Coordinates of C-alpha atoms and ligand atoms in Angstrom, one line a residue:
X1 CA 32.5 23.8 34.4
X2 CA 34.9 24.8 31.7
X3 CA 38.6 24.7 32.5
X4 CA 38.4 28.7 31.2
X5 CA 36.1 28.7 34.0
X6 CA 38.0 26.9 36.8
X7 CA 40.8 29.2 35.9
X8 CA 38.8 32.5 36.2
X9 CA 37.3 30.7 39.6
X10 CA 39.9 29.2 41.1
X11 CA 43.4 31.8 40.4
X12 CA 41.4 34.8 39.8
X13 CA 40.2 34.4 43.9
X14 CA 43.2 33.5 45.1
X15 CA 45.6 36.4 43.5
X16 CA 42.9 39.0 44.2
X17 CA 42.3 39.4 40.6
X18 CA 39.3 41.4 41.1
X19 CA 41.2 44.1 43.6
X20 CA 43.1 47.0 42.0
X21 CA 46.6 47.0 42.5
X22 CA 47.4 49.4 45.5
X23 CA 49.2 52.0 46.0
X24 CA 53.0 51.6 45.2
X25 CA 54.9 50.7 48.1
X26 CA 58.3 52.6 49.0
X27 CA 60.6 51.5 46.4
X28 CA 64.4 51.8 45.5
X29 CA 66.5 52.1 42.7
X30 CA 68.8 49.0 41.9
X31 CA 72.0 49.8 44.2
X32 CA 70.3 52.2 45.9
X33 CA 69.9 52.3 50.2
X34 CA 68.0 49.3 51.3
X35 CA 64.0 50.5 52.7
X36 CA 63.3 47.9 54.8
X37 CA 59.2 47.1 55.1
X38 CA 58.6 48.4 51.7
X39 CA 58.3 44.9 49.8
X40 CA 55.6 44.1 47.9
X41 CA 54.4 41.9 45.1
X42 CA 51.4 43.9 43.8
X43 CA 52.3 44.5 40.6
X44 CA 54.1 40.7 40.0
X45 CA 50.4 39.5 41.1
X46 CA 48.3 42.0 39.1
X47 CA 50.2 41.0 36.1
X48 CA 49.7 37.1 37.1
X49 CA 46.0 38.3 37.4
X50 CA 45.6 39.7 33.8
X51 CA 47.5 36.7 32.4
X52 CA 45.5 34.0 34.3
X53 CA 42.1 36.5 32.9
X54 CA 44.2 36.2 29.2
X55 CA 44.3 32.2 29.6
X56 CA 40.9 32.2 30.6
X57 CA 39.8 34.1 27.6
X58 CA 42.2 32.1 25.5
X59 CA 40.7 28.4 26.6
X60 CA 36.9 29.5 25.9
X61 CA 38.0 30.6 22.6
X62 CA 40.0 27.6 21.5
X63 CA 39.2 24.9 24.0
X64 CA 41.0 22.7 25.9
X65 CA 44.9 23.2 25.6
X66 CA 45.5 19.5 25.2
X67 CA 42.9 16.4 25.4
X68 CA 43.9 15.3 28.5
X69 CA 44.2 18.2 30.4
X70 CA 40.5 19.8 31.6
X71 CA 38.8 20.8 34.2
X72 CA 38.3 18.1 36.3
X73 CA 42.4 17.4 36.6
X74 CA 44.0 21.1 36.3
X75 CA 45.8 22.1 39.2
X76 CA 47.4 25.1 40.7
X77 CA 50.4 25.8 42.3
X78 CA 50.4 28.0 45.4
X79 CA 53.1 30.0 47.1
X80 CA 54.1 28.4 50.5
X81 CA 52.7 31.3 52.5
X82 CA 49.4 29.9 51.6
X83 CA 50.5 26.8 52.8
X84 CA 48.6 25.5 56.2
X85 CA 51.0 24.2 59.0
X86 CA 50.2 20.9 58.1
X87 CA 50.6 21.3 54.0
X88 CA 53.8 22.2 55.0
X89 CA 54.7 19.3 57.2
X90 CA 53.4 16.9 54.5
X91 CA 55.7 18.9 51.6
X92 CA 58.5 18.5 54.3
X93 CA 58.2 15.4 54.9
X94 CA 58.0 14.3 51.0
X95 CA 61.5 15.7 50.2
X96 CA 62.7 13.9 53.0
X97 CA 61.8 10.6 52.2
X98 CA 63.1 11.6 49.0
X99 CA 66.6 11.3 50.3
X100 CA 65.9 7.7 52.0
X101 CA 65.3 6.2 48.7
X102 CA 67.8 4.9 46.4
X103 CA 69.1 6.7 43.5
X104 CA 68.3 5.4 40.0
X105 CA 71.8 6.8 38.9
X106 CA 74.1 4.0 38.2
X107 CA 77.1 4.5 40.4
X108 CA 79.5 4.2 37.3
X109 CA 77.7 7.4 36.0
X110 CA 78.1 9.4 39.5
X111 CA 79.1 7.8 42.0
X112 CA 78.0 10.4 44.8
X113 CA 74.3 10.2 43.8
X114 CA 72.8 7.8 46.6
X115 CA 69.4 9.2 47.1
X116 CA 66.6 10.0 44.8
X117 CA 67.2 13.0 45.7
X118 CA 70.4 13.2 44.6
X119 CA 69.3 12.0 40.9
X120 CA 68.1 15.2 40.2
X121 CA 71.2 17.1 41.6
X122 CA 73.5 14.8 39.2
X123 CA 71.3 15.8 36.5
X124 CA 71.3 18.9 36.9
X125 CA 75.5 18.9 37.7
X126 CA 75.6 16.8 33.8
X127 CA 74.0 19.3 31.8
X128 CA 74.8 22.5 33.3
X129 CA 76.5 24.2 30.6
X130 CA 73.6 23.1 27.9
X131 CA 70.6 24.2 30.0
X132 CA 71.7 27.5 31.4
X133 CA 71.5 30.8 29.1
X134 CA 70.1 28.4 26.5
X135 CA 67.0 28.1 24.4
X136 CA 65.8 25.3 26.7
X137 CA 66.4 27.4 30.0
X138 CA 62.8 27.8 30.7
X139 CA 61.2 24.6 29.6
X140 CA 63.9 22.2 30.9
X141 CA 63.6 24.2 34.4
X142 CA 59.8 23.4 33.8
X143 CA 59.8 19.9 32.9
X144 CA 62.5 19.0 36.2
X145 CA 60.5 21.0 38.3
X146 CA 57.9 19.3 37.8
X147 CA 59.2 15.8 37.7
X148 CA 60.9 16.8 41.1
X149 CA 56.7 17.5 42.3
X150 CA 55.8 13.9 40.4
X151 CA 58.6 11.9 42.5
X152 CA 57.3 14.0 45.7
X153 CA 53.9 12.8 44.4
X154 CA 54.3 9.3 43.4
X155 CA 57.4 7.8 45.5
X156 CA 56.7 9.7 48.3
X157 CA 53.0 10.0 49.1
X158 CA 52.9 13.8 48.7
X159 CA 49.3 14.9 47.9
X160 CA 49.9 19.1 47.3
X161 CA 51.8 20.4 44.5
X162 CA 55.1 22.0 44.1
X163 CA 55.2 25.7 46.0
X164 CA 56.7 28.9 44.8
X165 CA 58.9 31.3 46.6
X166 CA 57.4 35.2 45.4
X167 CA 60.3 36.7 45.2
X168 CA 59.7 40.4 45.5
X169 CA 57.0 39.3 48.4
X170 CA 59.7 39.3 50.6
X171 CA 62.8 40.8 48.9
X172 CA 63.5 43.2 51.9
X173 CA 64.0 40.4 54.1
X174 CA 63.9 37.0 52.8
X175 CA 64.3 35.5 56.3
X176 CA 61.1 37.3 57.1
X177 CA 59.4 34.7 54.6
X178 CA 57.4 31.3 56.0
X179 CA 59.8 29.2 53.3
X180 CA 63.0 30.8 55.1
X181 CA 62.4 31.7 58.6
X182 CA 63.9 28.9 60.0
X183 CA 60.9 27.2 61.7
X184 CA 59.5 23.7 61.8
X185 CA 57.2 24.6 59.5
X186 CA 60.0 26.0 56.9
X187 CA 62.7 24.8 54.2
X188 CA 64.9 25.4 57.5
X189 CA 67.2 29.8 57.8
X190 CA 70.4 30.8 57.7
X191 CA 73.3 29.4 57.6
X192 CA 75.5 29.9 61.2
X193 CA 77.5 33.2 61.3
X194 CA 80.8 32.4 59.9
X195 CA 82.8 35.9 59.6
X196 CA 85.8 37.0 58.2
X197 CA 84.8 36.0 54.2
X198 CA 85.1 37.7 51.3
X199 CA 82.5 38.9 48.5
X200 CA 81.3 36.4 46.4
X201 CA 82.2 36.6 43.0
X202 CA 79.7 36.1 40.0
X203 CA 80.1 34.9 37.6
X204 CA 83.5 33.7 39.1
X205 CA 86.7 34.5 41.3
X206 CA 88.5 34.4 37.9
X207 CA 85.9 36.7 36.3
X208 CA 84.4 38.7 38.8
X209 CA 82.0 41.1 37.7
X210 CA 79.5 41.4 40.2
X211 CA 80.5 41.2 43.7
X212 CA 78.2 40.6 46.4
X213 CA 79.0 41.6 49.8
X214 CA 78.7 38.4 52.8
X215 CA 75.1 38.1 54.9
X216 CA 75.3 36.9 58.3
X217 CA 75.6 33.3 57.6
X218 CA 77.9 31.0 55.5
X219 CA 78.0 28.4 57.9
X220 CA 75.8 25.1 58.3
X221 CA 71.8 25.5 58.4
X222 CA 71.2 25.7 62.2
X223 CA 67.3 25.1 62.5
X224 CA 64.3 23.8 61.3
X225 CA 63.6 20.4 59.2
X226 CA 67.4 20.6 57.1
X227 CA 69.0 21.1 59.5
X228 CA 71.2 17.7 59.4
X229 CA 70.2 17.4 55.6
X230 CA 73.0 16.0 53.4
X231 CA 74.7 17.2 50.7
X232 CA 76.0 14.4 48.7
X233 CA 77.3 16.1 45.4
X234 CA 79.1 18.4 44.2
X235 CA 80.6 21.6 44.6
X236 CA 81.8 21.9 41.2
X237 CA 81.6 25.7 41.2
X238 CA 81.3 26.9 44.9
X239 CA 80.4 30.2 45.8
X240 CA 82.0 29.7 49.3
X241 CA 85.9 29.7 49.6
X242 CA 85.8 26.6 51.8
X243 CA 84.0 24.2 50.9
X244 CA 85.6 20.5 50.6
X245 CA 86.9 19.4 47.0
X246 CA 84.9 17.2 45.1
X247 CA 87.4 14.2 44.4
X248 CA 85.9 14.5 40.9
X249 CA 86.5 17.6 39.0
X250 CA 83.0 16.7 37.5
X251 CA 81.5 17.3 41.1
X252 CA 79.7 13.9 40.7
X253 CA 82.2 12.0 43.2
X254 CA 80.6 11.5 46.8
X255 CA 81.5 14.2 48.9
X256 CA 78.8 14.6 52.2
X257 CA 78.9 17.6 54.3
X258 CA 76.2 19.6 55.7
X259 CA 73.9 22.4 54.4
X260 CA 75.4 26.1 54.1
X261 CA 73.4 29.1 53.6
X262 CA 74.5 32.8 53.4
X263 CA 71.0 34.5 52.7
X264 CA 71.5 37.7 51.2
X265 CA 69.1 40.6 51.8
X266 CA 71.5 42.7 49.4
X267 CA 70.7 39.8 46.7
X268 CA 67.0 40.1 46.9
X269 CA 66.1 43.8 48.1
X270 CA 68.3 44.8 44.9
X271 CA 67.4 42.4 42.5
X272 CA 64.3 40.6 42.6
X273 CA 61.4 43.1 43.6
X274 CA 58.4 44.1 42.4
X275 CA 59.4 46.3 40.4
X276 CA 62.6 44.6 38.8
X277 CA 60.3 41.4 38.4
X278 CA 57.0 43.5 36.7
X279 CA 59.8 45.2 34.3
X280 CA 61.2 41.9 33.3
X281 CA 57.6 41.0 32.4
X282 CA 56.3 44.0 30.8
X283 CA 59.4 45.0 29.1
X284 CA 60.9 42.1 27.1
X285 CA 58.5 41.3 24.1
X286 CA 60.6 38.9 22.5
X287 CA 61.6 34.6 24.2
X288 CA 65.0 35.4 24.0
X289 CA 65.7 38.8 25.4
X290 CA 63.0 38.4 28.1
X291 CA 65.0 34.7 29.3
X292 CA 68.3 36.4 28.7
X293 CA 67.5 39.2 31.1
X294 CA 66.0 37.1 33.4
X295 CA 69.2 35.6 33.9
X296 CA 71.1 38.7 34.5
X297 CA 74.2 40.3 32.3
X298 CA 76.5 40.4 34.6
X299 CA 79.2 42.2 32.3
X300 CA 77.4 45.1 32.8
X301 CA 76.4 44.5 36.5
X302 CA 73.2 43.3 36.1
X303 CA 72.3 40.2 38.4
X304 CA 68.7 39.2 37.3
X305 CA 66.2 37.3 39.0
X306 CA 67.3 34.1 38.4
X307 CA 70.8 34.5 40.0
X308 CA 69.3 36.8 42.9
X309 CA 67.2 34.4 43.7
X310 CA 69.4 31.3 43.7
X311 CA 72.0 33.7 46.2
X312 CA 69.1 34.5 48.2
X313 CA 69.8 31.1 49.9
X314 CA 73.9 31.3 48.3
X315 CA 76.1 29.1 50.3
X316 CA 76.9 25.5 49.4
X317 CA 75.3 24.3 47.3
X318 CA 72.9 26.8 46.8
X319 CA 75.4 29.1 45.1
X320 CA 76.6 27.0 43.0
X321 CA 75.4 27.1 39.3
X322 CA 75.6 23.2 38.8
X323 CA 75.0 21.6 42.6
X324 CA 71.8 24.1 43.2
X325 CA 69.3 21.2 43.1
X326 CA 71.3 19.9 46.3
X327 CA 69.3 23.1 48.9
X328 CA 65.8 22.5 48.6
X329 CA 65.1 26.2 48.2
X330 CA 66.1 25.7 44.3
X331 CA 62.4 24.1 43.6
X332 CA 61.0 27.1 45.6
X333 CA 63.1 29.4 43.4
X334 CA 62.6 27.7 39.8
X335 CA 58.6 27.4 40.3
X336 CA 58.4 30.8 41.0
X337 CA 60.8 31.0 37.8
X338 CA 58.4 29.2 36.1
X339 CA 55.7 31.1 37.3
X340 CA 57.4 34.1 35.6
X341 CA 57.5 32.7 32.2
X342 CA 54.2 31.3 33.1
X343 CA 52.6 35.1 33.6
X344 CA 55.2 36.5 30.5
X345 CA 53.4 33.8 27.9
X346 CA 49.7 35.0 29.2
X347 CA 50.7 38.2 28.3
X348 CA 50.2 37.9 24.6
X349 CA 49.4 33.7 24.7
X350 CA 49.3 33.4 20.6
X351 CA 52.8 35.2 19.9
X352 CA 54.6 33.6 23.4
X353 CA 52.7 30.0 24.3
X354 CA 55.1 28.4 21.8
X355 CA 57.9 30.9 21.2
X356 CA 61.6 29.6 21.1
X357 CA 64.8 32.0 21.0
X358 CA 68.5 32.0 21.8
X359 CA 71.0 28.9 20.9
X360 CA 72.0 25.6 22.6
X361 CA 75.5 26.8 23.7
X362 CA 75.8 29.0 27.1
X363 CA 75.2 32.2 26.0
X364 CA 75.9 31.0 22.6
X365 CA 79.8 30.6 23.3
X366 CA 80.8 28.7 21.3
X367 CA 78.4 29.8 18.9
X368 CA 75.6 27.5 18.2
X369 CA 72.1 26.8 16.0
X370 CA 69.3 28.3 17.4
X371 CA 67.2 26.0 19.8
X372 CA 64.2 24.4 17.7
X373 CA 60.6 23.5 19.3
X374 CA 62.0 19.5 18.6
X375 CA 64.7 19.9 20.4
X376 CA 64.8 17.0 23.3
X377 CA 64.8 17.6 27.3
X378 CA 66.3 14.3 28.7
X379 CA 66.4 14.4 32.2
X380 CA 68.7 11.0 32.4
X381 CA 68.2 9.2 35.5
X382 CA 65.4 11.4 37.1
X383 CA 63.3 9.3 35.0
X384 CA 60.9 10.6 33.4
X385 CA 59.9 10.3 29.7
X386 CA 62.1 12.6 26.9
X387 CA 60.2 15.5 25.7
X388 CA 60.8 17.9 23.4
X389 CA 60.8 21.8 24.0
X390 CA 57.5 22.2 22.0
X391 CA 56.0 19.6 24.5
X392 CA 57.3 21.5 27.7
X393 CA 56.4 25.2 26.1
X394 CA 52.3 25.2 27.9
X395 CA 51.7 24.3 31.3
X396 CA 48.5 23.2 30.0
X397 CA 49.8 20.8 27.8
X398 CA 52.7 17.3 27.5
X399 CA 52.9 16.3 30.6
X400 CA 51.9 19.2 32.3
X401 CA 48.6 20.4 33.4
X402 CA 48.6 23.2 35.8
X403 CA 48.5 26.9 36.7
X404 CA 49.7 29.5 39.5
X405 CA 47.3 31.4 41.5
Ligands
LIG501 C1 37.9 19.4 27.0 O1 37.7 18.7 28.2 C2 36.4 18.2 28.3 C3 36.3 17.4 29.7 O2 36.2 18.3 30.7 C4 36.0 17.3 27.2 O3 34.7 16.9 27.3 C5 36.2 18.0 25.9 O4 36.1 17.1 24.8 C6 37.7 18.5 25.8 N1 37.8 19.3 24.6 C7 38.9 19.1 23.7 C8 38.9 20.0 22.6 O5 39.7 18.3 23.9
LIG502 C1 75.3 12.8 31.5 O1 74.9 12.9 30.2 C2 75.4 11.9 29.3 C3 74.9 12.2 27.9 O2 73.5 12.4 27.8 C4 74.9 10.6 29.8 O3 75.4 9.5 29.0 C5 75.4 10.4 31.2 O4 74.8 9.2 31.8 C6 74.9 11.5 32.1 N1 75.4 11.4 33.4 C7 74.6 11.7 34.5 C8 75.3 11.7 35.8 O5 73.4 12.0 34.4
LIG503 C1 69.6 16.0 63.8 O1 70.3 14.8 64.2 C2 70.4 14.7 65.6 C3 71.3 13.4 65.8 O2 70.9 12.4 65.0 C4 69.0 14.5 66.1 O3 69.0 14.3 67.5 C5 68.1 15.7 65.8 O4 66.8 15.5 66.2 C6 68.2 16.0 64.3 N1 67.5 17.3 64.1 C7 66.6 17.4 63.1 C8 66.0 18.8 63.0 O5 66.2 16.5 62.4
LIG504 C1 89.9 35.8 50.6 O1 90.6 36.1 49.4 C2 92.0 36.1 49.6 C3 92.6 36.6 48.3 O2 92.1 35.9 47.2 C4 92.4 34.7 49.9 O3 93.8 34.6 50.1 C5 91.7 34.3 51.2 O4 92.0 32.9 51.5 C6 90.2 34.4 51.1 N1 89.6 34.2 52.4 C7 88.6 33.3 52.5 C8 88.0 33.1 53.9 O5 88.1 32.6 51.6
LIG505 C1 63.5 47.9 28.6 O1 63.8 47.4 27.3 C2 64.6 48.3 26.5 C3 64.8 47.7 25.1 O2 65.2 46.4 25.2 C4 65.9 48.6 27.2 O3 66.7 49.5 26.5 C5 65.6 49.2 28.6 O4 66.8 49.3 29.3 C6 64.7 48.3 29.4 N1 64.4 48.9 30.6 C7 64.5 48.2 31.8 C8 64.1 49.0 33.0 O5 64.8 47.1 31.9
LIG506 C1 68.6 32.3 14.8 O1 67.8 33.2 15.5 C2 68.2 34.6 15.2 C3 67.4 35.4 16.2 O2 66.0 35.1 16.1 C4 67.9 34.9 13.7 O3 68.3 36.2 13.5 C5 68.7 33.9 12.9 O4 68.4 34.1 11.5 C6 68.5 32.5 13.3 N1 69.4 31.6 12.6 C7 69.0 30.6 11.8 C8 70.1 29.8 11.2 O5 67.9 30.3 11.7
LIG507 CU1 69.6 25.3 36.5

């Protein structure tokens, strides 16, 4: 078998490739009244369909996308719906014994990391401002995505692969969702009702140009397997108006508390359905403008899916653009980001599988040279090997050899 082959066998089944889309479900307008039952990912997954059908296509015609990655090792990421009981336990049960290992960080560089887990978050917290609205937004999301999945893999005896959180699958109700219900079987609810707060203001209280009303939480996760999980870093840019000081103003500064979520229904129903996530895909041709509008441009109200989804959890850290990493929703989140880019490139693989836009300043403030394909990803102590943008741009290629059905 041909990996062209296992793609068109093995993704094609599993998204329903073969199945017209159906009919359009109720939709809304952005800001319009919430229609509860009405989400749907049908045209996300048909999309995802004719991309995987593109790759396929692409791979018989000029072979293997790298020497090392074939048939026989490709892999496919699933979303955690799919997930068996006991796939979930085992993925559970990984990122726990993530945070029983030691971190790597050397306490002189952050002193608050003391897991393994928490090497990512300080990562993550250290290059904020040069990996967000950036030219190396997708593929540095990619690389520590998937070198979060490697230490679940290879320190912690996980044998699946990372799962995705499809957005617009549950935008109506994100607490309806297997990842977010709160189970035993979940990445643990809500947050506990804590009333009486105000809007959160993005991108901040001192600039606030898109408000977003409270949910029914705030408080500390109440159920499921994080429920006493730690949060060890941060906040250094907290969504919620009480959350503890780090003593560091760099948020790296050991600061433990528990796990607050606010999930917002007005976050997701508004922002990340079908329809907002097919436009993104069908409508921005071009690396730059399709990553720029995936992360929303919020002067002119506009929240993207990147930011809905990270406030679809909100709370501390989960709202927080630097101390994300610290909920363990963000890996849900940024595979599914990734799976987004993933379908985008399959769209027109020649133009997009190695295309590289915007600068390496925030949304070029101060302005910046453009982002290069040699540009380096260095994910400091998370350890893994420095690539370069060019490396991380297939996932069929570097270090990477997978797909998403
Ligand atoms: C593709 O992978 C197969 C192994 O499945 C290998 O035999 C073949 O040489 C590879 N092709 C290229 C171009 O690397
Ligand atoms: C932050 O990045 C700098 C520059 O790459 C590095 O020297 C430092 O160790 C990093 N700190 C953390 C916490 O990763
Ligand atoms: C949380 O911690 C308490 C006290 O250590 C323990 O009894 C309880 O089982 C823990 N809950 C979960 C979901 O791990
Ligand atoms: C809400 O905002 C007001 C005005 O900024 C502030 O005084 C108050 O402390 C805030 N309340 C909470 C719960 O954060
Ligand atoms: C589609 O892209 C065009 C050109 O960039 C833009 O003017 C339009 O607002 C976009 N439509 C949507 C629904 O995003
Ligand atoms: C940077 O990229 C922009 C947009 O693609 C392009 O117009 C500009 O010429 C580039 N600048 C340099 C110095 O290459
Ligand atoms: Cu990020």
């Amino acid at each position: 078998m041909k990996i062209s082959t296992f793609i068109t066998v093995a993704v094609l089944s599993a998204v329903g490739g073969a199945s017209p889309p159906p009919p359009p479900p109720g939709s809304h307008s952005p800001g319009g009244p919430l229609v509860v039952g009405s989400s749907s990912s049908a045209k996300t997954d048909t999309l995802a369909a004719q991309g995987a059908r593109n790759l396929a296509k692409y791979l018989r015609a000029n072979g293997n996308a790298s020497a090392t990655c074939t048939e026989h090792n490709v892999v496919v990421r699933r979303e955690w719906s799919t997930f068996s009981p006991k796939e979930r336990k085992e993925y559970i049960a990984a990122v726990q014994c993530l945070t029983t290992k030691p971190s790597k960080t050397p306490s002189s560089v952050a002193p608050g990391a003391k897991t393994r887990y928490d090497d990512f978050v300080a990562t993550h917290i250290n290059q904020t401002l040069s990996i967000h609205g950036t030219g190396n937004f997708l593929t540095w999301h990619r690389y520590f995505t998937w070198a979060y999945e490697q230490a679940l893999r290879n320190e912690c005896g996980y044998q699946g692969y990372q799962p995705y959180y499809n957005w617009p699958k549950w935008s109506d109700d994100p607490t309806k969702s297997p990842v977010l219900d709160g189970s035993d079987t979940s990445m643990s609810g809500d947050g506990a009702p804590l009333p009486g707060r105000n809007a959160t203001c993005i991108p901040s209280n001192n600039l606030c140009q898109i408000s977003l009303a409270p949910g029914n939480g705030g408080g500390c996760v109440q159920s499921g397997p994080f429920k006493n999980f730690t949060v060890n870093l941060g906040p250094v840019a907290p969504a919620l108006g009480d959350v503890t000081p780090n003593p560091s103003p760099s948020g790296l500064d050991h600061n433990p508390r528990c796990l607050r979520r606010d999930i917002s229904r007005l976050a997701a129903s508004t922002w990340s359905t079908d329809d907002q996530v097919s436009t993104l895909i069908t409508n921005f041709t071009d690396i730059a403008s399709f990553s720029t509008r995936m992360q929303g441009d919020f002067p002119s109200g506009f929240l993207g899916v990147h930011t809905a989804g990270h406030f679809t959890v909100g709370g501390d850290p989960g709202g927080d653009l630097f101390a994300s990493p610290g909920d363990p929703f963000f890996y849900f989140h940024h595979a599914m980001i990734d799976r987004v880019y993933w379908v985008w490139q399959n769209q027109d693989i020649e133009k997009r599988l190695y295309a590289v836009g915007n600068t390496i300043t925030l949304n070029n403030m101060p302005p910046s040279r453009n982002a290069t394909l040699e540009d380096q990803i260095d994910l400091g102590s998370v350890g893994v090997p420095v690539v370069t943008i060019g490396e991380a741009s297939s996932t069929l290629a570097g270090p990477f050899c997978y797909v998403y059905a």
